JSON list of C-alpha atoms in Angstrom, two decimals:
[
{"chain": "F", "resi": 279, "resn": "UNK", "atom": "CA", "xyz": [0.00, 0.00, 0.00]},
{"chain": "F", "resi": 280, "resn": "UNK", "atom": "CA", "xyz": [1.24, 3.50, -0.83]},
{"chain": "F", "resi": 281, "resn": "UNK", "atom": "CA", "xyz": [2.52, 5.51, 2.19]},
{"chain": "F", "resi": 282, "resn": "UNK", "atom": "CA", "xyz": [0.47, 8.49, 0.96]},
{"chain": "F", "resi": 283, "resn": "UNK", "atom": "CA", "xyz": [-2.67, 6.45, 0.38]},
{"chain": "F", "resi": 284, "resn": "UNK", "atom": "CA", "xyz": [-4.94, 8.79, 2.35]},
{"chain": "F", "resi": 285, "resn": "UNK", "atom": "CA", "xyz": [-3.81, 11.74, 0.18]},
{"chain": "F", "resi": 286, "resn": "UNK", "atom": "CA", "xyz": [-4.50, 9.73, -2.97]},
{"chain": "F", "resi": 287, "resn": "UNK", "atom": "CA", "xyz": [-7.90, 8.57, -1.71]},
{"chain": "F", "resi": 288, "resn": "UNK", "atom": "CA", "xyz": [-8.99, 12.11, -0.80]},
{"chain": "F", "resi": 289, "resn": "UNK", "atom": "CA", "xyz": [-7.82, 13.73, -4.04]},
{"chain": "F", "resi": 290, "resn": "UNK", "atom": "CA", "xyz": [-10.51, 14.90, -6.46]},
{"chain": "F", "resi": 291, "resn": "UNK", "atom": "CA", "xyz": [-9.12, 12.55, -9.12]},
{"chain": "F", "resi": 292, "resn": "UNK", "atom": "CA", "xyz": [-10.21, 9.53, -7.06]},
{"chain": "F", "resi": 293, "resn": "UNK", "atom": "CA", "xyz": [-13.47, 11.02, -5.74]},
{"chain": "F", "resi": 294, "resn": "UNK", "atom": "CA", "xyz": [-16.26, 8.46, -5.55]},
{"chain": "F", "resi": 295, "resn": "UNK", "atom": "CA", "xyz": [-13.90, 5.48, -5.88]},
{"chain": "F", "resi": 296, "resn": "UNK", "atom": "CA", "xyz": [-13.83, 3.05, -2.93]},
{"chain": "F", "resi": 297, "resn": "UNK", "atom": "CA", "xyz": [-10.50, 2.61, -1.16]},
{"chain": "F", "resi": 298, "resn": "UNK", "atom": "CA", "xyz": [-10.38, -1.09, -2.01]},
{"chain": "F", "resi": 299, "resn": "UNK", "atom": "CA", "xyz": [-10.52, -0.26, -5.74]},
{"chain": "F", "resi": 300, "resn": "UNK", "atom": "CA", "xyz": [-7.82, 2.40, -5.73]},
{"chain": "F", "resi": 301, "resn": "UNK", "atom": "CA", "xyz": [-4.82, 0.11, -5.31]},
{"chain": "F", "resi": 302, "resn": "UNK", "atom": "CA", "xyz": [-5.77, -1.97, -8.34]},
{"chain": "F", "resi": 303, "resn": "UNK", "atom": "CA", "xyz": [-6.41, 1.21, -10.37]},
{"chain": "F", "resi": 304, "resn": "UNK", "atom": "CA", "xyz": [-2.97, 2.57, -9.42]},
{"chain": "F", "resi": 305, "resn": "UNK", "atom": "CA", "xyz": [-1.42, -0.65, -10.67]},
{"chain": "F", "resi": 306, "resn": "UNK", "atom": "CA", "xyz": [-3.45, -0.39, -13.88]},
{"chain": "F", "resi": 307, "resn": "UNK", "atom": "CA", "xyz": [-2.25, 3.19, -14.43]},
{"chain": "F", "resi": 308, "resn": "UNK", "atom": "CA", "xyz": [1.42, 2.25, -13.90]},
{"chain": "F", "resi": 309, "resn": "UNK", "atom": "CA", "xyz": [1.62, 4.69, -10.98]},
{"chain": "F", "resi": 310, "resn": "UNK", "atom": "CA", "xyz": [5.07, 5.63, -9.74]},
{"chain": "F", "resi": 311, "resn": "UNK", "atom": "CA", "xyz": [6.30, 8.12, -7.15]},
{"chain": "F", "resi": 312, "resn": "UNK", "atom": "CA", "xyz": [9.30, 10.44, -7.36]},
{"chain": "F", "resi": 313, "resn": "UNK", "atom": "CA", "xyz": [10.93, 12.74, -4.80]},
{"chain": "F", "resi": 314, "resn": "UNK", "atom": "CA", "xyz": [11.98, 16.29, -5.75]},
{"chain": "F", "resi": 315, "resn": "UNK", "atom": "CA", "xyz": [14.19, 18.62, -3.67]},
{"chain": "F", "resi": 316, "resn": "UNK", "atom": "CA", "xyz": [13.30, 22.28, -3.04]},
{"chain": "F", "resi": 317, "resn": "UNK", "atom": "CA", "xyz": [13.48, 24.63, -6.05]},
{"chain": "F", "resi": 318, "resn": "UNK", "atom": "CA", "xyz": [13.61, 21.76, -8.54]},
{"chain": "F", "resi": 319, "resn": "UNK", "atom": "CA", "xyz": [11.83, 21.51, -11.88]},
{"chain": "F", "resi": 320, "resn": "UNK", "atom": "CA", "xyz": [9.26, 18.74, -11.95]},
{"chain": "F", "resi": 321, "resn": "UNK", "atom": "CA", "xyz": [8.40, 19.66, -15.54]},
{"chain": "F", "resi": 322, "resn": "UNK", "atom": "CA", "xyz": [9.94, 22.25, -17.85]},
{"chain": "F", "resi": 323, "resn": "UNK", "atom": "CA", "xyz": [8.34, 24.34, -20.58]},
{"chain": "F", "resi": 324, "resn": "UNK", "atom": "CA", "xyz": [8.99, 22.65, -23.91]},
{"chain": "F", "resi": 325, "resn": "UNK", "atom": "CA", "xyz": [8.71, 19.15, -22.47]},
{"chain": "F", "resi": 326, "resn": "UNK", "atom": "CA", "xyz": [5.87, 16.85, -23.42]},
{"chain": "F", "resi": 327, "resn": "UNK", "atom": "CA", "xyz": [3.78, 15.51, -20.57]},
{"chain": "F", "resi": 328, "resn": "UNK", "atom": "CA", "xyz": [3.03, 11.80, -20.77]},
{"chain": "F", "resi": 329, "resn": "UNK", "atom": "CA", "xyz": [1.68, 11.53, -17.23]},
{"chain": "F", "resi": 330, "resn": "UNK", "atom": "CA", "xyz": [-0.66, 13.32, -14.86]},
{"chain": "F", "resi": 331, "resn": "UNK", "atom": "CA", "xyz": [1.07, 14.51, -11.72]},
{"chain": "F", "resi": 332, "resn": "UNK", "atom": "CA", "xyz": [-0.57, 14.21, -8.29]},
{"chain": "F", "resi": 333, "resn": "UNK", "atom": "CA", "xyz": [1.28, 16.09, -5.54]},
{"chain": "F", "resi": 334, "resn": "UNK", "atom": "CA", "xyz": [1.48, 13.81, -2.50]},
{"chain": "F", "resi": 335, "resn": "UNK", "atom": "CA", "xyz": [3.43, 16.15, -0.24]},
{"chain": "F", "resi": 336, "resn": "UNK", "atom": "CA", "xyz": [5.07, 19.58, -0.39]},
{"chain": "F", "resi": 337, "resn": "UNK", "atom": "CA", "xyz": [4.14, 22.51, -2.60]},
{"chain": "F", "resi": 338, "resn": "UNK", "atom": "CA", "xyz": [4.85, 23.42, -6.21]},
{"chain": "F", "resi": 339, "resn": "UNK", "atom": "CA", "xyz": [4.29, 26.42, -8.47]},
{"chain": "F", "resi": 340, "resn": "UNK", "atom": "CA", "xyz": [3.09, 26.54, -12.07]},
{"chain": "F", "resi": 341, "resn": "UNK", "atom": "CA", "xyz": [4.79, 29.41, -13.88]},
{"chain": "F", "resi": 342, "resn": "UNK", "atom": "CA", "xyz": [5.64, 30.84, -17.28]},
{"chain": "F", "resi": 343, "resn": "UNK", "atom": "CA", "xyz": [9.17, 32.10, -17.90]},
{"chain": "F", "resi": 344, "resn": "UNK", "atom": "CA", "xyz": [10.24, 34.33, -20.76]},
{"chain": "F", "resi": 345, "resn": "UNK", "atom": "CA", "xyz": [13.58, 34.39, -22.57]},
{"chain": "F", "resi": 346, "resn": "UNK", "atom": "CA", "xyz": [15.07, 36.72, -19.94]},
{"chain": "F", "resi": 347, "resn": "UNK", "atom": "CA", "xyz": [13.92, 34.66, -16.95]},
{"chain": "F", "resi": 348, "resn": "UNK", "atom": "CA", "xyz": [10.97, 36.84, -15.95]},
{"chain": "F", "resi": 349, "resn": "UNK", "atom": "CA", "xyz": [8.29, 34.75, -14.28]},
{"chain": "F", "resi": 350, "resn": "UNK", "atom": "CA", "xyz": [4.51, 34.89, -14.47]},
{"chain": "F", "resi": 351, "resn": "UNK", "atom": "CA", "xyz": [3.00, 32.80, -11.67]},
{"chain": "F", "resi": 352, "resn": "UNK", "atom": "CA", "xyz": [-0.03, 30.84, -12.88]},
{"chain": "F", "resi": 353, "resn": "UNK", "atom": "CA", "xyz": [-1.01, 28.85, -9.79]},
{"chain": "F", "resi": 354, "resn": "UNK", "atom": "CA", "xyz": [0.20, 27.09, -6.65]},
{"chain": "F", "resi": 355, "resn": "UNK", "atom": "CA", "xyz": [-0.18, 23.32, -6.29]},
{"chain": "F", "resi": 356, "resn": "UNK", "atom": "CA", "xyz": [-0.81, 21.81, -2.87]},
{"chain": "F", "resi": 357, "resn": "UNK", "atom": "CA", "xyz": [-0.86, 18.26, -1.55]},
{"chain": "F", "resi": 358, "resn": "UNK", "atom": "CA", "xyz": [-3.68, 16.24, -3.12]},
{"chain": "F", "resi": 359, "resn": "UNK", "atom": "CA", "xyz": [-3.94, 18.37, -6.27]},
{"chain": "F", "resi": 360, "resn": "UNK", "atom": "CA", "xyz": [-3.14, 17.25, -9.80]},
{"chain": "F", "resi": 361, "resn": "UNK", "atom": "CA", "xyz": [-1.23, 19.07, -12.53]},
{"chain": "F", "resi": 362, "resn": "UNK", "atom": "CA", "xyz": [-0.21, 18.79, -16.21]},
{"chain": "F", "resi": 363, "resn": "UNK", "atom": "CA", "xyz": [-3.47, 17.01, -17.04]},
{"chain": "F", "resi": 364, "resn": "UNK", "atom": "CA", "xyz": [-4.41, 19.31, -19.95]},
{"chain": "F", "resi": 365, "resn": "UNK", "atom": "CA", "xyz": [-1.01, 18.94, -21.64]},
{"chain": "F", "resi": 366, "resn": "UNK", "atom": "CA", "xyz": [-0.93, 15.21, -20.99]},
{"chain": "F", "resi": 367, "resn": "UNK", "atom": "CA", "xyz": [-4.40, 14.77, -22.48]},
{"chain": "F", "resi": 368, "resn": "UNK", "atom": "CA", "xyz": [-3.45, 16.74, -25.62]},
{"chain": "F", "resi": 369, "resn": "UNK", "atom": "CA", "xyz": [-0.50, 14.34, -26.09]},
{"chain": "F", "resi": 370, "resn": "UNK", "atom": "CA", "xyz": [1.00, 16.45, -28.91]},
{"chain": "F", "resi": 371, "resn": "UNK", "atom": "CA", "xyz": [1.28, 19.91, -27.32]},
{"chain": "F", "resi": 372, "resn": "UNK", "atom": "CA", "xyz": [4.54, 20.72, -25.48]},
{"chain": "F", "resi": 373, "resn": "UNK", "atom": "CA", "xyz": [4.29, 22.39, -22.09]},
{"chain": "F", "resi": 374, "resn": "UNK", "atom": "CA", "xyz": [4.07, 26.19, -22.18]},
{"chain": "F", "resi": 375, "resn": "UNK", "atom": "CA", "xyz": [4.58, 26.35, -18.41]},
{"chain": "F", "resi": 376, "resn": "UNK", "atom": "CA", "xyz": [7.04, 24.91, -15.91]},
{"chain": "F", "resi": 377, "resn": "UNK", "atom": "CA", "xyz": [6.29, 23.21, -12.60]},
{"chain": "F", "resi": 378, "resn": "UNK", "atom": "CA", "xyz": [8.81, 23.96, -9.84]},
{"chain": "F", "resi": 379, "resn": "UNK", "atom": "CA", "xyz": [8.89, 22.78, -6.23]},
{"chain": "F", "resi": 380, "resn": "UNK", "atom": "CA", "xyz": [8.78, 25.45, -3.52]},
{"chain": "F", "resi": 381, "resn": "UNK", "atom": "CA", "xyz": [9.65, 22.92, -0.81]},
{"chain": "F", "resi": 382, "resn": "UNK", "atom": "CA", "xyz": [10.78, 19.26, -0.96]},
{"chain": "F", "resi": 383, "resn": "UNK", "atom": "CA", "xyz": [7.93, 17.38, -2.61]},
{"chain": "F", "resi": 384, "resn": "UNK", "atom": "CA", "xyz": [6.75, 13.91, -3.57]},
{"chain": "F", "resi": 385, "resn": "UNK", "atom": "CA", "xyz": [4.80, 13.39, -6.80]},
{"chain": "F", "resi": 386, "resn": "UNK", "atom": "CA", "xyz": [2.72, 10.46, -8.03]},
{"chain": "F", "resi": 387, "resn": "UNK", "atom": "CA", "xyz": [2.77, 10.08, -11.82]},
{"chain": "F", "resi": 388, "resn": "UNK", "atom": "CA", "xyz": [-0.07, 8.33, -13.66]},
{"chain": "F", "resi": 389, "resn": "UNK", "atom": "CA", "xyz": [0.28, 7.14, -17.26]},
{"chain": "F", "resi": 390, "resn": "UNK", "atom": "CA", "xyz": [-2.11, 9.31, -19.29]},
{"chain": "F", "resi": 391, "resn": "UNK", "atom": "CA", "xyz": [-2.61, 6.67, -21.99]},
{"chain": "F", "resi": 392, "resn": "UNK", "atom": "CA", "xyz": [-3.77, 4.25, -19.33]},
{"chain": "F", "resi": 393, "resn": "UNK", "atom": "CA", "xyz": [-6.04, 6.90, -17.81]},
{"chain": "F", "resi": 394, "resn": "UNK", "atom": "CA", "xyz": [-7.75, 7.75, -21.08]},
{"chain": "F", "resi": 395, "resn": "UNK", "atom": "CA", "xyz": [-8.13, 4.15, -22.30]},
{"chain": "F", "resi": 396, "resn": "UNK", "atom": "CA", "xyz": [-10.37, 1.63, -20.58]},
{"chain": "F", "resi": 397, "resn": "UNK", "atom": "CA", "xyz": [-8.12, -1.27, -19.62]},
{"chain": "F", "resi": 398, "resn": "UNK", "atom": "CA", "xyz": [-8.58, -4.86, -20.78]},
{"chain": "F", "resi": 399, "resn": "UNK", "atom": "CA", "xyz": [-9.56, -5.90, -17.26]},
{"chain": "F", "resi": 400, "resn": "UNK", "atom": "CA", "xyz": [-12.31, -3.24, -17.32]},
{"chain": "F", "resi": 401, "resn": "UNK", "atom": "CA", "xyz": [-11.72, -1.59, -13.95]},
{"chain": "F", "resi": 402, "resn": "UNK", "atom": "CA", "xyz": [-15.22, -0.89, -12.68]},
{"chain": "F", "resi": 403, "resn": "UNK", "atom": "CA", "xyz": [-14.35, 2.62, -11.51]},
{"chain": "F", "resi": 404, "resn": "UNK", "atom": "CA", "xyz": [-12.12, 3.67, -14.40]},
{"chain": "F", "resi": 405, "resn": "UNK", "atom": "CA", "xyz": [-14.94, 5.67, -16.00]},
{"chain": "F", "resi": 406, "resn": "UNK", "atom": "CA", "xyz": [-15.49, 7.48, -12.67]},
{"chain": "F", "resi": 407, "resn": "UNK", "atom": "CA", "xyz": [-11.87, 8.63, -12.72]},
{"chain": "F", "resi": 408, "resn": "UNK", "atom": "CA", "xyz": [-12.23, 9.91, -16.30]},
{"chain": "F", "resi": 409, "resn": "UNK", "atom": "CA", "xyz": [-15.29, 11.86, -15.12]},
{"chain": "F", "resi": 410, "resn": "UNK", "atom": "CA", "xyz": [-13.26, 13.28, -12.22]},
{"chain": "F", "resi": 411, "resn": "UNK", "atom": "CA", "xyz": [-10.49, 14.28, -14.63]},
{"chain": "F", "resi": 412, "resn": "UNK", "atom": "CA", "xyz": [-12.97, 16.22, -16.78]},
{"chain": "F", "resi": 413, "resn": "UNK", "atom": "CA", "xyz": [-14.31, 18.00, -13.68]},
{"chain": "F", "resi": 414, "resn": "UNK", "atom": "CA", "xyz": [-10.73, 18.96, -12.73]},
{"chain": "F", "resi": 415, "resn": "UNK", "atom": "CA", "xyz": [-10.07, 20.32, -16.21]},
{"chain": "F", "resi": 416, "resn": "UNK", "atom": "CA", "xyz": [-13.26, 22.40, -16.06]},
{"chain": "F", "resi": 417, "resn": "UNK", "atom": "CA", "xyz": [-12.39, 23.80, -12.63]},
{"chain": "F", "resi": 418, "resn": "UNK", "atom": "CA", "xyz": [-8.85, 24.68, -13.78]},
{"chain": "F", "resi": 419, "resn": "UNK", "atom": "CA", "xyz": [-10.36, 26.53, -16.74]},
{"chain": "F", "resi": 420, "resn": "UNK", "atom": "CA", "xyz": [-12.60, 28.54, -14.38]},
{"chain": "F", "resi": 421, "resn": "UNK", "atom": "CA", "xyz": [-9.59, 29.45, -12.20]},
{"chain": "F", "resi": 422, "resn": "UNK", "atom": "CA", "xyz": [-7.66, 30.56, -15.27]},
{"chain": "F", "resi": 423, "resn": "UNK", "atom": "CA", "xyz": [-10.59, 32.77, -16.26]},
{"chain": "F", "resi": 424, "resn": "UNK", "atom": "CA", "xyz": [-10.48, 34.28, -12.76]},
{"chain": "F", "resi": 425, "resn": "UNK", "atom": "CA", "xyz": [-6.80, 35.09, -13.21]},
{"chain": "F", "resi": 426, "resn": "UNK", "atom": "CA", "xyz": [-7.57, 36.77, -16.54]},
{"chain": "F", "resi": 427, "resn": "UNK", "atom": "CA", "xyz": [-10.25, 38.84, -14.79]},
{"chain": "F", "resi": 428, "resn": "UNK", "atom": "CA", "xyz": [-7.75, 40.03, -12.17]},
{"chain": "F", "resi": 429, "resn": "UNK", "atom": "CA", "xyz": [-5.07, 40.81, -14.72]},
{"chain": "F", "resi": 430, "resn": "UNK", "atom": "CA", "xyz": [-7.47, 42.71, -16.97]},
{"chain": "F", "resi": 431, "resn": "UNK", "atom": "CA", "xyz": [-7.93, 45.35, -14.29]},
{"chain": "F", "resi": 432, "resn": "UNK", "atom": "CA", "xyz": [-6.07, 48.54, -15.14]},
{"chain": "F", "resi": 433, "resn": "UNK", "atom": "CA", "xyz": [-4.28, 49.42, -11.92]},
{"chain": "F", "resi": 434, "resn": "UNK", "atom": "CA", "xyz": [-2.41, 47.50, -9.23]},
{"chain": "F", "resi": 435, "resn": "UNK", "atom": "CA", "xyz": [-5.10, 48.46, -6.71]},
{"chain": "F", "resi": 436, "resn": "UNK", "atom": "CA", "xyz": [-7.90, 47.20, -8.93]},
{"chain": "F", "resi": 437, "resn": "UNK", "atom": "CA", "xyz": [-6.04, 43.92, -9.52]},
{"chain": "F", "resi": 438, "resn": "UNK", "atom": "CA", "xyz": [-5.55, 43.47, -5.78]},
{"chain": "F", "resi": 439, "resn": "UNK", "atom": "CA", "xyz": [-9.18, 44.25, -4.98]},
{"chain": "F", "resi": 440, "resn": "UNK", "atom": "CA", "xyz": [-10.37, 41.84, -7.67]},
{"chain": "F", "resi": 441, "resn": "UNK", "atom": "CA", "xyz": [-8.17, 39.03, -6.36]},
{"chain": "F", "resi": 442, "resn": "UNK", "atom": "CA", "xyz": [-8.84, 39.59, -2.65]},
{"chain": "F", "resi": 443, "resn": "UNK", "atom": "CA", "xyz": [-12.58, 39.94, -3.22]},
{"chain": "F", "resi": 444, "resn": "UNK", "atom": "CA", "xyz": [-12.63, 36.63, -5.09]},
{"chain": "F", "resi": 445, "resn": "UNK", "atom": "CA", "xyz": [-10.68, 34.91, -2.31]},
{"chain": "F", "resi": 446, "resn": "UNK", "atom": "CA", "xyz": [-13.04, 36.28, 0.37]},
{"chain": "F", "resi": 447, "resn": "UNK", "atom": "CA", "xyz": [-16.04, 35.01, -1.59]},
{"chain": "F", "resi": 448, "resn": "UNK", "atom": "CA", "xyz": [-14.39, 31.63, -2.24]},
{"chain": "F", "resi": 449, "resn": "UNK", "atom": "CA", "xyz": [-13.53, 31.15, 1.44]},
{"chain": "F", "resi": 450, "resn": "UNK", "atom": "CA", "xyz": [-16.84, 32.70, 2.56]},
{"chain": "F", "resi": 451, "resn": "UNK", "atom": "CA", "xyz": [-15.09, 34.89, 5.10]},
{"chain": "F", "resi": 452, "resn": "UNK", "atom": "CA", "xyz": [-13.69, 38.40, 5.20]},
{"chain": "F", "resi": 453, "resn": "UNK", "atom": "CA", "xyz": [-10.58, 37.07, 6.99]},
{"chain": "F", "resi": 454, "resn": "UNK", "atom": "CA", "xyz": [-8.49, 34.51, 5.16]},
{"chain": "F", "resi": 455, "resn": "UNK", "atom": "CA", "xyz": [-5.05, 33.30, 4.09]},
{"chain": "F", "resi": 456, "resn": "UNK", "atom": "CA", "xyz": [-3.81, 33.38, 0.51]},
{"chain": "F", "resi": 457, "resn": "UNK", "atom": "CA", "xyz": [-1.46, 30.71, -0.93]},
{"chain": "F", "resi": 458, "resn": "UNK", "atom": "CA", "xyz": [1.16, 33.22, -2.12]},
{"chain": "F", "resi": 459, "resn": "UNK", "atom": "CA", "xyz": [4.08, 35.11, -0.65]},
{"chain": "F", "resi": 460, "resn": "UNK", "atom": "CA", "xyz": [4.32, 38.80, -1.48]},
{"chain": "F", "resi": 461, "resn": "UNK", "atom": "CA", "xyz": [6.62, 38.18, -4.46]},
{"chain": "F", "resi": 462, "resn": "UNK", "atom": "CA", "xyz": [4.43, 35.32, -5.68]},
{"chain": "F", "resi": 463, "resn": "UNK", "atom": "CA", "xyz": [1.33, 37.49, -5.45]},
{"chain": "F", "resi": 464, "resn": "UNK", "atom": "CA", "xyz": [3.09, 40.17, -7.51]},
{"chain": "F", "resi": 465, "resn": "UNK", "atom": "CA", "xyz": [4.06, 37.54, -10.09]},
{"chain": "F", "resi": 466, "resn": "UNK", "atom": "CA", "xyz": [0.52, 36.15, -10.14]},
{"chain": "F", "resi": 467, "resn": "UNK", "atom": "CA", "xyz": [-0.99, 39.59, -10.80]},
{"chain": "F", "resi": 468, "resn": "UNK", "atom": "CA", "xyz": [1.84, 40.61, -13.15]},
{"chain": "F", "resi": 469, "resn": "UNK", "atom": "CA", "xyz": [2.79, 43.73, -11.17]},
{"chain": "F", "resi": 470, "resn": "UNK", "atom": "CA", "xyz": [5.99, 44.97, -9.55]},
{"chain": "F", "resi": 471, "resn": "UNK", "atom": "CA", "xyz": [6.45, 43.80, -5.97]},
{"chain": "F", "resi": 472, "resn": "UNK", "atom": "CA", "xyz": [7.38, 47.30, -4.77]},
{"chain": "F", "resi": 473, "resn": "UNK", "atom": "CA", "xyz": [4.24, 48.77, -6.31]},
{"chain": "F", "resi": 474, "resn": "UNK", "atom": "CA", "xyz": [2.09, 46.00, -4.87]},
{"chain": "F", "resi": 475, "resn": "UNK", "atom": "CA", "xyz": [3.53, 46.47, -1.36]},
{"chain": "F", "resi": 476, "resn": "UNK", "atom": "CA", "xyz": [3.05, 50.23, -1.60]},
{"chain": "F", "resi": 477, "resn": "UNK", "atom": "CA", "xyz": [-0.57, 49.83, -2.68]},
{"chain": "F", "resi": 478, "resn": "UNK", "atom": "CA", "xyz": [-1.30, 47.37, 0.12]},
{"chain": "F", "resi": 479, "resn": "UNK", "atom": "CA", "xyz": [0.11, 49.83, 2.66]},
{"chain": "F", "resi": 480, "resn": "UNK", "atom": "CA", "xyz": [-2.07, 52.62, 1.25]},
{"chain": "F", "resi": 481, "resn": "UNK", "atom": "CA", "xyz": [-5.18, 50.42, 1.36]},
{"chain": "F", "resi": 482, "resn": "UNK", "atom": "CA", "xyz": [-4.43, 49.48, 4.96]},
{"chain": "F", "resi": 483, "resn": "UNK", "atom": "CA", "xyz": [-4.05, 53.15, 5.97]},
{"chain": "F", "resi": 484, "resn": "UNK", "atom": "CA", "xyz": [-7.36, 53.90, 4.26]},
{"chain": "F", "resi": 485, "resn": "UNK", "atom": "CA", "xyz": [-9.05, 51.15, 6.29]},
{"chain": "F", "resi": 486, "resn": "UNK", "atom": "CA", "xyz": [-9.93, 48.96, 3.31]},
{"chain": "F", "resi": 487, "resn": "UNK", "atom": "CA", "xyz": [-8.07, 45.98, 4.72]},
{"chain": "F", "resi": 488, "resn": "UNK", "atom": "CA", "xyz": [-5.45, 44.79, 7.18]},
{"chain": "F", "resi": 489, "resn": "UNK", "atom": "CA", "xyz": [-2.81, 42.14, 6.62]},
{"chain": "F", "resi": 490, "resn": "UNK", "atom": "CA", "xyz": [0.15, 40.29, 8.07]},
{"chain": "F", "resi": 491, "resn": "UNK", "atom": "CA", "xyz": [2.25, 38.27, 5.61]},
{"chain": "F", "resi": 492, "resn": "UNK", "atom": "CA", "xyz": [-0.30, 36.16, 3.69]},
{"chain": "F", "resi": 493, "resn": "UNK", "atom": "CA", "xyz": [-3.18, 36.69, 6.14]},
{"chain": "F", "resi": 494, "resn": "UNK", "atom": "CA", "xyz": [-5.76, 39.31, 5.12]},
{"chain": "F", "resi": 495, "resn": "UNK", "atom": "CA", "xyz": [-8.87, 40.84, 6.63]},
{"chain": "F", "resi": 496, "resn": "UNK", "atom": "CA", "xyz": [-11.18, 42.93, 4.42]},
{"chain": "F", "resi": 497, "resn": "UNK", "atom": "CA", "xyz": [-13.32, 45.67, 5.93]},
{"chain": "F", "resi": 498, "resn": "UNK", "atom": "CA", "xyz": [-16.49, 47.29, 4.61]}
]
C-alpha cells in the first residue's frame, strides 16, 4: 500500500472510488512516485507531458518564464492536487509552463494513456476517474478565467481588490489566508512587488483591509 494512500484517496481525481478499488487502479495506471528537492523543476516548458502529476506532499508552483527569466505565476499546487493534465491529455502539445517545487515534494505520476483508455480488465471505476479528470479540467479553466479577470484590471489596486474579493467570496469569510508570498502574489498579478507592497500599505491606511504576511482581513 502506498505511504500516501490517504492523500490519494482524498484527491478529487479519485473522488467516488472506494478505497479497495484504488490500489488496483494505481497498478493499472502504472503509478510511480518520485521525490523532488526544493526549487527543482518537476516539468519544464517545452517538455511533453506523458503523465498526470498528483502532488502527494510539499508545494509546487506553475509558472511561465520568458527568454530573460521573468516569471509569471499561474497557480500554486498543494498536496492532493493534480497538474499537467491538460497537456498530458493533448499528447501532442509541449508544455508552455514549468512546474517547480517550492519545498521538498513527492509526486505520483499516472500514465495518461492508461487513464484515457479503458483497460482490458475493465476496472469498474475507471470511467469514474475519467469523469473526475474532466471536472478537474473544467475547474482549472474557471480558475484561469479568474486570473484573466484580475489581470485585466487597469491598476495594481484594482487587480488586488479583484483578487482579494474573489478569495473572500471563495472562502466565505472576510478574513483569510492566501497561498502566495508577497513576491508570488506580484508575479501572479503581473505587477511589480514594490508597487504591490506600496498599494497594500495605502489600502491598509485607508481602512480597506489589514494584513500580516499572507493573512488578510477585508473591511467594509
